[in-house]
mmCIF file of C-alpha atoms and ligand atoms in Angstrom:
data_model
loop_
_atom_site.group_PDB
_atom_site.id
_atom_site.type_symbol
_atom_site.label_atom_id
_atom_site.label_comp_id
_atom_site.label_asym_id
_atom_site.label_seq_id
_atom_site.Cartn_x
_atom_site.Cartn_y
_atom_site.Cartn_z
ATOM 1 C CA UNK A 624 0.085 -0.068 0.213
ATOM 2 C CA UNK A 625 0.960 3.283 -1.203
ATOM 3 C CA UNK A 626 0.903 6.761 1.443
ATOM 4 C CA UNK A 627 -2.201 8.086 -0.941
ATOM 5 C CA UNK A 628 -4.005 4.838 -0.358
ATOM 6 C CA UNK A 629 -3.111 4.663 3.553
ATOM 7 C CA UNK A 630 -4.247 8.527 3.654
ATOM 8 C CA UNK A 631 -7.521 8.013 1.608
ATOM 9 C CA UNK A 632 -8.243 4.393 4.169
ATOM 10 C CA UNK A 633 -7.384 6.083 7.006
ATOM 11 C CA UNK A 634 -9.771 9.495 6.222
ATOM 12 C CA UNK A 635 -12.461 6.686 5.844
ATOM 13 C CA UNK A 636 -12.045 5.246 9.427
ATOM 14 C CA UNK A 637 -12.882 8.424 10.412
ATOM 15 C CA UNK A 638 -15.129 9.398 8.433
ATOM 16 C CA UNK A 639 -17.917 8.866 11.054
ATOM 17 C CA UNK A 640 -16.161 9.515 14.314
ATOM 18 C CA UNK A 641 -14.517 13.200 13.588
ATOM 19 C CA UNK A 642 -15.161 16.375 11.949
ATOM 20 C CA UNK A 643 -12.160 16.950 10.313
ATOM 21 C CA UNK A 644 -12.139 13.618 9.328
ATOM 22 C CA UNK A 645 -9.127 14.528 6.406
ATOM 23 C CA UNK A 646 -7.011 16.634 8.420
ATOM 24 C CA UNK A 647 -6.894 14.415 11.737
ATOM 25 C CA UNK A 648 -5.439 11.389 8.877
ATOM 26 C CA UNK A 649 -3.079 13.690 7.456
ATOM 27 C CA UNK A 650 -1.751 14.162 10.668
ATOM 28 C CA UNK A 651 -1.402 10.949 12.712
ATOM 29 C CA UNK A 652 0.067 9.385 9.212
ATOM 30 C CA UNK A 653 3.064 12.121 8.816
ATOM 31 C CA UNK A 654 3.369 11.610 12.189
ATOM 32 C CA UNK A 655 3.920 8.073 12.279
ATOM 33 C CA UNK A 656 6.360 8.313 9.062
ATOM 34 C CA UNK A 657 7.572 11.297 11.027
ATOM 35 C CA UNK A 658 7.269 14.151 8.749
ATOM 36 C CA UNK A 659 5.667 17.376 8.510
ATOM 37 C CA UNK A 660 1.681 17.185 7.347
ATOM 38 C CA UNK A 661 2.851 19.728 3.828
ATOM 39 C CA UNK A 662 5.510 16.633 3.259
ATOM 40 C CA UNK A 663 3.255 14.485 2.967
ATOM 41 C CA UNK A 664 1.768 15.473 -0.282
ATOM 42 C CA UNK A 665 6.086 14.780 -1.779
ATOM 43 C CA UNK A 666 5.565 11.654 -1.010
ATOM 44 C CA UNK A 667 2.214 10.084 -1.964
ATOM 45 C CA UNK A 668 3.383 7.320 -4.084
ATOM 46 C CA UNK A 669 5.542 5.784 -1.803
ATOM 47 C CA UNK A 670 4.985 2.381 -0.237
ATOM 48 C CA UNK A 671 4.060 2.446 3.722
ATOM 49 C CA UNK A 672 6.455 1.100 5.692
ATOM 50 C CA UNK A 673 4.362 -1.713 7.761
ATOM 51 C CA UNK A 674 5.678 -0.683 10.941
ATOM 52 C CA UNK A 675 3.696 2.327 10.035
ATOM 53 C CA UNK A 676 1.126 1.214 9.526
ATOM 54 C CA UNK A 677 0.561 -0.923 12.313
ATOM 55 C CA UNK A 678 1.382 2.450 14.562
ATOM 56 C CA UNK A 679 -1.536 3.919 11.949
ATOM 57 C CA UNK A 680 -4.300 1.817 13.143
ATOM 58 C CA UNK A 681 -3.661 1.600 16.582
ATOM 59 C CA UNK A 682 -4.103 5.868 16.319
ATOM 60 C CA UNK A 683 -6.774 6.004 13.663
ATOM 61 C CA UNK A 684 -8.677 3.269 16.380
ATOM 62 C CA UNK A 685 -8.275 5.587 18.868
ATOM 63 C CA UNK A 686 -8.661 8.758 17.251
ATOM 64 C CA UNK A 687 -12.851 6.732 16.734
ATOM 65 C CA UNK A 688 -12.291 6.407 20.138
ATOM 66 C CA UNK A 689 -12.679 10.613 20.514
ATOM 67 C CA UNK A 690 -9.140 10.681 21.749
ATOM 68 C CA UNK A 691 -7.746 14.293 20.354
ATOM 69 C CA UNK A 692 -5.215 14.594 17.201
ATOM 70 C CA UNK A 693 -2.883 16.259 19.689
ATOM 71 C CA UNK A 694 -2.849 13.606 23.000
ATOM 72 C CA UNK A 695 -1.777 11.069 20.032
ATOM 73 C CA UNK A 696 0.946 12.726 18.020
ATOM 74 C CA UNK A 697 2.093 14.657 21.369
ATOM 75 C CA UNK A 698 2.443 18.288 19.222
ATOM 76 C CA UNK A 699 -0.576 20.770 19.107
ATOM 77 C CA UNK A 700 0.298 24.040 17.213
ATOM 78 C CA UNK A 701 0.103 27.357 19.297
ATOM 79 C CA UNK A 702 1.040 31.230 17.713
ATOM 80 C CA UNK A 703 4.149 30.371 16.527
ATOM 81 C CA UNK A 704 5.462 27.799 18.605
ATOM 82 C CA UNK A 705 5.389 23.836 18.100
ATOM 83 C CA UNK A 706 4.345 22.971 21.954
ATOM 84 C CA UNK A 707 4.640 19.186 23.885
ATOM 85 C CA UNK A 708 1.113 18.400 24.996
ATOM 86 C CA UNK A 709 0.226 15.900 26.738
ATOM 87 C CA UNK A 710 -3.294 14.352 28.883
ATOM 88 C CA UNK A 711 -2.003 16.053 31.755
ATOM 89 C CA UNK A 712 -1.759 19.472 30.102
ATOM 90 C CA UNK A 713 -5.643 21.200 27.801
ATOM 91 C CA UNK A 714 -4.709 21.329 24.540
ATOM 92 C CA UNK A 715 -3.731 24.553 23.303
ATOM 93 C CA UNK A 716 -7.040 26.460 21.612
ATOM 94 C CA UNK A 717 -6.387 28.994 18.487
ATOM 95 C CA UNK A 718 -9.022 30.954 20.246
ATOM 96 C CA UNK A 719 -6.190 31.582 23.232
ATOM 97 C CA UNK A 720 -4.085 33.254 20.036
ATOM 98 C CA UNK A 721 -6.736 36.592 20.816
ATOM 99 C CA UNK A 722 -6.042 36.799 24.980
ATOM 100 C CA UNK A 723 -2.049 36.963 23.099
ATOM 101 C CA UNK A 724 -2.532 39.127 20.881
ATOM 102 C CA UNK A 725 -3.850 41.789 22.974
ATOM 103 C CA UNK A 726 -1.981 41.510 26.008
ATOM 104 C CA UNK A 727 0.743 42.764 22.988
ATOM 105 C CA UNK A 728 -1.134 45.342 22.257
ATOM 106 C CA UNK A 729 -1.687 46.129 25.511
ATOM 107 C CA UNK A 730 1.979 46.125 26.322
ATOM 108 C CA UNK A 731 3.210 47.982 23.565
ATOM 109 C CA UNK A 732 0.933 50.680 24.285
ATOM 110 C CA UNK A 733 2.065 50.788 28.614
ATOM 111 C CA UNK A 734 5.003 52.395 26.830
ATOM 112 C CA UNK A 735 7.021 50.758 30.242
ATOM 113 C CA UNK A 736 10.748 52.598 31.301
ATOM 114 C CA UNK A 737 12.073 48.792 32.781
ATOM 115 C CA UNK A 738 11.365 45.140 31.204
ATOM 116 C CA UNK A 739 7.375 44.444 31.239
ATOM 117 C CA UNK A 740 6.533 41.913 34.651
ATOM 118 C CA UNK A 741 4.325 39.831 33.131
ATOM 119 C CA UNK A 742 2.209 36.384 34.728
ATOM 120 C CA UNK A 743 0.653 33.370 32.784
ATOM 121 C CA UNK A 744 -1.590 32.313 35.453
ATOM 122 C CA UNK A 745 -2.836 28.403 35.017
ATOM 123 C CA UNK A 746 0.032 27.952 32.438
ATOM 124 C CA UNK A 747 -1.186 24.271 31.417
ATOM 125 C CA UNK A 748 1.458 23.981 28.088
ATOM 126 C CA UNK A 749 2.599 26.793 28.603
ATOM 127 C CA UNK A 750 0.960 28.001 25.394
ATOM 128 C CA UNK A 751 -0.087 31.550 26.384
ATOM 129 C CA UNK A 752 3.800 32.329 28.878
ATOM 130 C CA UNK A 753 5.775 31.175 25.970
ATOM 131 C CA UNK A 754 3.940 32.750 23.005
ATOM 132 C CA UNK A 755 4.746 36.112 24.632
ATOM 133 C CA UNK A 756 8.366 35.061 25.878
ATOM 134 C CA UNK A 757 8.616 34.291 22.367
ATOM 135 C CA UNK A 758 7.315 38.269 21.669
ATOM 136 C CA UNK A 759 9.205 39.736 24.121
ATOM 137 C CA UNK A 760 12.260 38.197 24.626
ATOM 138 C CA UNK A 761 13.672 41.411 27.279
ATOM 139 C CA UNK A 762 10.352 41.154 29.457
ATOM 140 C CA UNK A 763 9.353 38.484 32.634
ATOM 141 C CA UNK A 764 7.259 35.796 32.530
ATOM 142 C CA UNK A 765 6.037 34.231 35.774
ATOM 143 C CA UNK A 766 3.843 29.998 34.689
ATOM 144 C CA UNK A 767 1.903 29.062 37.064
ATOM 145 C CA UNK A 768 0.458 26.180 37.238
ATOM 146 C CA UNK A 769 -1.289 23.936 40.141
ATOM 147 C CA UNK A 770 -0.095 21.240 38.339
ATOM 148 C CA UNK A 771 3.708 20.090 38.965
ATOM 149 C CA UNK A 772 3.115 17.411 35.475
ATOM 150 C CA UNK A 773 1.582 20.649 33.985
ATOM 151 C CA UNK A 774 4.612 22.211 34.997
ATOM 152 C CA UNK A 775 6.763 19.815 33.802
ATOM 153 C CA UNK A 776 5.622 19.477 30.318
ATOM 154 C CA UNK A 777 5.148 23.711 29.990
ATOM 155 C CA UNK A 778 8.807 23.586 31.371
ATOM 156 C CA UNK A 779 9.577 20.759 28.837
ATOM 157 C CA UNK A 780 8.190 23.407 25.865
ATOM 158 C CA UNK A 781 10.770 26.318 27.453
ATOM 159 C CA UNK A 782 14.145 23.709 26.866
ATOM 160 C CA UNK A 783 13.023 22.689 23.429
ATOM 161 C CA UNK A 784 11.900 26.189 22.412
ATOM 162 C CA UNK A 785 15.393 27.787 24.004
ATOM 163 C CA UNK A 786 12.497 30.809 26.196
ATOM 164 C CA UNK A 787 15.138 30.654 28.575
ATOM 165 C CA UNK A 788 12.875 34.433 30.169
ATOM 166 C CA UNK A 789 9.577 31.971 31.681
ATOM 167 C CA UNK A 790 10.720 31.319 35.807
ATOM 168 C CA UNK A 791 8.065 28.571 36.599
ATOM 169 C CA UNK A 792 6.200 28.249 39.849
ATOM 170 C CA UNK A 793 3.727 25.910 41.362
ATOM 171 C CA UNK A 794 0.260 27.009 43.247
ATOM 172 C CA UNK A 795 -3.083 28.047 43.201
ATOM 173 C CA UNK A 796 -4.466 30.985 42.442
ATOM 174 C CA UNK A 797 -5.503 32.745 44.908
ATOM 175 C CA UNK A 798 -1.908 32.049 46.582
ATOM 176 C CA UNK A 799 0.257 33.263 44.169
ATOM 177 C CA UNK A 800 -1.696 36.251 44.209
ATOM 178 C CA UNK A 801 -1.042 36.909 47.694
ATOM 179 C CA UNK A 802 2.433 36.492 48.133
ATOM 180 C CA UNK A 803 3.397 38.309 45.421
ATOM 181 C CA UNK A 804 1.288 41.114 47.077
ATOM 182 C CA UNK A 805 4.460 43.336 48.177
ATOM 183 C CA UNK A 806 3.779 45.823 45.654
ATOM 184 C CA UNK A 807 6.958 48.217 44.283
ATOM 185 C CA UNK A 808 9.001 47.365 41.884
ATOM 186 C CA UNK A 809 8.014 44.327 41.627
ATOM 187 C CA UNK A 810 4.308 44.128 41.274
ATOM 188 C CA UNK A 811 3.327 42.451 37.745
ATOM 189 C CA UNK A 812 2.004 45.342 35.397
ATOM 190 C CA UNK A 813 0.173 42.647 33.357
ATOM 191 C CA UNK A 814 -1.388 39.249 34.933
ATOM 192 C CA UNK A 815 -3.126 37.355 32.503
ATOM 193 C CA UNK A 816 -5.148 33.812 31.719
ATOM 194 C CA UNK A 817 -7.291 30.589 30.775
ATOM 195 C CA UNK A 818 -8.357 30.043 33.425
ATOM 196 C CA UNK A 819 -10.882 27.258 33.644
ATOM 197 C CA UNK A 820 -13.955 28.081 33.304
ATOM 198 C CA UNK A 821 -16.645 25.443 32.295
ATOM 199 C CA UNK A 822 -19.268 24.314 34.855
ATOM 200 C CA UNK A 823 -19.545 21.031 36.096
ATOM 201 C CA UNK A 824 -22.313 19.641 34.676
ATOM 202 C CA UNK A 825 -21.889 21.105 31.221
ATOM 203 C CA UNK A 826 -23.369 19.057 28.412
ATOM 204 C CA UNK A 827 -20.211 19.885 26.437
ATOM 205 C CA UNK A 828 -17.580 18.310 28.696
ATOM 206 C CA UNK A 829 -18.454 14.859 27.312
ATOM 207 C CA UNK A 830 -16.625 16.113 24.554
ATOM 208 C CA UNK A 831 -13.955 17.504 26.037
ATOM 209 C CA UNK A 832 -13.437 13.997 28.849
ATOM 210 C CA UNK A 833 -9.917 13.022 27.399
ATOM 211 C CA UNK A 834 -8.483 16.713 29.014
ATOM 212 C CA UNK A 835 -7.786 16.864 33.242
ATOM 213 C CA UNK A 836 -10.696 18.062 34.351
ATOM 214 C CA UNK A 837 -8.177 20.039 36.813
ATOM 215 C CA UNK A 838 -7.814 22.435 33.581
ATOM 216 C CA UNK A 839 -11.337 23.072 32.802
ATOM 217 C CA UNK A 840 -14.197 22.986 35.745
ATOM 218 C CA UNK A 841 -14.726 25.982 37.682
ATOM 219 C CA UNK A 842 -17.446 25.058 39.649
ATOM 220 C CA UNK A 843 -21.716 24.574 39.182
ATOM 221 C CA UNK A 844 -21.160 27.839 37.262
ATOM 222 C CA UNK A 845 -17.732 27.514 36.080
ATOM 223 C CA UNK A 846 -17.201 30.934 37.322
ATOM 224 C CA UNK A 847 -14.576 30.351 40.411
ATOM 225 C CA UNK A 848 -11.431 30.673 39.029
ATOM 226 C CA UNK A 849 -11.776 33.655 37.149
ATOM 227 C CA UNK A 850 -13.469 35.563 40.746
ATOM 228 C CA UNK A 851 -10.734 34.378 43.101
ATOM 229 C CA UNK A 852 -8.263 35.992 40.446
ATOM 230 C CA UNK A 853 -10.237 38.886 40.222
ATOM 231 C CA UNK A 854 -10.387 39.073 43.521
ATOM 232 C CA UNK A 855 -6.675 38.684 43.824
ATOM 233 C CA UNK A 856 -5.056 40.688 40.824
ATOM 234 C CA UNK A 857 -5.239 43.559 42.603
ATOM 235 C CA UNK A 858 -2.630 43.145 45.440
ATOM 236 C CA UNK A 859 -0.427 41.552 42.462
ATOM 237 C CA UNK A 860 -0.415 44.350 39.987
ATOM 238 C CA UNK A 861 0.775 47.648 40.262
ATOM 239 C CA UNK A 862 -0.823 50.619 39.521
ATOM 240 C CA UNK A 863 -1.849 51.222 35.505
ATOM 241 C CA UNK A 864 -0.626 47.098 35.403
ATOM 242 C CA UNK A 865 -4.310 45.242 33.377
ATOM 243 C CA UNK A 866 -5.375 41.419 34.158
ATOM 244 C CA UNK A 867 -6.617 39.817 30.946
ATOM 245 C CA UNK A 868 -8.996 36.736 31.090
ATOM 246 C CA UNK A 869 -10.124 34.454 28.912
ATOM 247 C CA UNK A 870 -13.835 32.857 29.332
ATOM 248 C CA UNK A 871 -16.627 31.215 28.113
ATOM 249 C CA UNK A 872 -18.619 32.730 25.481
ATOM 250 C CA UNK A 873 -21.651 34.063 28.245
ATOM 251 C CA UNK A 874 -19.888 35.525 30.731
ATOM 252 C CA UNK A 875 -18.970 38.394 30.231
ATOM 253 C CA UNK A 876 -21.715 40.355 31.869
ATOM 254 C CA UNK A 877 -20.468 38.209 35.314
ATOM 255 C CA UNK A 878 -16.731 38.629 33.621
ATOM 256 C CA UNK A 879 -16.215 42.274 33.815
ATOM 257 C CA UNK A 880 -19.126 42.517 37.114
ATOM 258 C CA UNK A 881 -16.152 41.376 39.105
ATOM 259 C CA UNK A 882 -13.343 42.945 37.643
ATOM 260 C CA UNK A 883 -15.135 46.152 38.243
ATOM 261 C CA UNK A 884 -16.262 45.180 41.637
ATOM 262 C CA UNK A 885 -12.449 44.550 41.945
ATOM 263 C CA UNK A 886 -11.611 48.191 41.356
ATOM 264 C CA UNK A 887 -10.923 47.551 37.907
ATOM 265 C CA UNK A 888 -11.091 50.652 34.646
ATOM 266 C CA UNK A 889 -11.335 50.352 31.795
ATOM 267 C CA UNK A 890 -13.198 46.711 31.508
ATOM 268 C CA UNK A 891 -13.553 45.819 27.784
ATOM 269 C CA UNK A 892 -14.078 42.892 26.053
ATOM 270 C CA UNK A 893 -12.874 40.643 22.794
ATOM 271 C CA UNK A 894 -15.061 38.233 20.731
ATOM 272 C CA UNK A 895 -13.364 35.513 18.648
ATOM 273 C CA UNK A 896 -13.134 34.801 15.260
ATOM 274 C CA UNK A 897 -16.798 33.442 15.976
ATOM 275 C CA UNK A 898 -17.685 36.462 16.990
ATOM 276 C CA UNK A 899 -18.359 35.108 20.431
ATOM 277 C CA UNK A 900 -17.331 37.067 23.483
ATOM 278 C CA UNK A 901 -14.086 35.403 24.696
ATOM 279 C CA UNK A 902 -11.866 37.893 26.472
ATOM 280 C CA UNK A 903 -11.965 40.452 29.310
ATOM 281 C CA UNK A 904 -9.980 42.497 30.970
ATOM 282 C CA UNK A 905 -9.455 46.100 33.044
ATOM 283 C CA UNK A 906 -6.655 48.150 34.202
ATOM 284 C CA UNK A 907 -5.936 49.064 37.432
ATOM 285 C CA UNK A 908 -6.474 52.551 38.131
HETATM 286 N N1 LIG B 892 -11.956 26.847 25.960
HETATM 287 C C1 LIG B 892 -12.698 25.328 26.514
HETATM 288 C C2 LIG B 892 -13.344 24.740 26.390
HETATM 289 O O1 LIG B 892 -13.278 23.985 24.806
HETATM 290 C C3 LIG B 892 -12.309 25.771 27.807
HETATM 291 C C4 LIG B 892 -10.568 25.963 28.215
HETATM 292 C C5 LIG B 892 -11.223 26.360 29.682
HETATM 293 O O2 LIG B 892 -11.405 25.940 30.902
HETATM 294 N N2 LIG B 892 -9.633 27.688 30.013
HETATM 295 O O3 LIG B 892 -14.158 25.020 26.197
#
């Protein structure tokens, strides 16, 4: 069997199980051949080695059962980066690039005199912190996560990408922000977070069953972590510092309310490409 036939067969295997059967099949086939997805098209007439076929069938069966492609291949593109991912971390989503873009816009307008101090709260694979760190090589990033296993993945990504301006810390949101509440020169210029924000019992968790609950679920209305961060963030931010939060598409009003209640000004929301309210932020006056 050549690569072209293997691809056709793989797409057919995934057709009923996945809405992105063609892309999934290309990623998995490229993965077993240890080449990029783009390089696949130069190989279509070559034979598929039997070991590669065996591995492909194993991965296709798992994909057909709902395992995300990123966990099967062990990597996911985010921003300009190729990130390692494991089932211990949430798979970085394209919507989260909105948060990175917004953070860069705001930092650009802040005209800081000293290198920016930025923390990514709940870093998971390190996606947000590492994207900001590559764009801002002078900035000092802190990447926080409560999960030591997630931090291992994030640290591995930093090493692989040769990014050395990110410091990793283990802890929960409230404890970390309280510990940073010393203000002065060490206050943060920006806190950015894609925290867990799905409500316990939300039916769409069924589609996310392979991802860590710890990274997804935040209390009965999904707002527990967002509220905790809003409440504790002012203590860790310097004057004029910003807090930017990703949230669910129906959580914009609640997050704006929490930010205002915590004393933030310039409270505003950005929409994602699907026009859903997706990120809300404010400035500490
Ligand atoms: N964006 C994820 C989803 O698919 C949720 C991520 C999160 O809770 N931070 O709903």
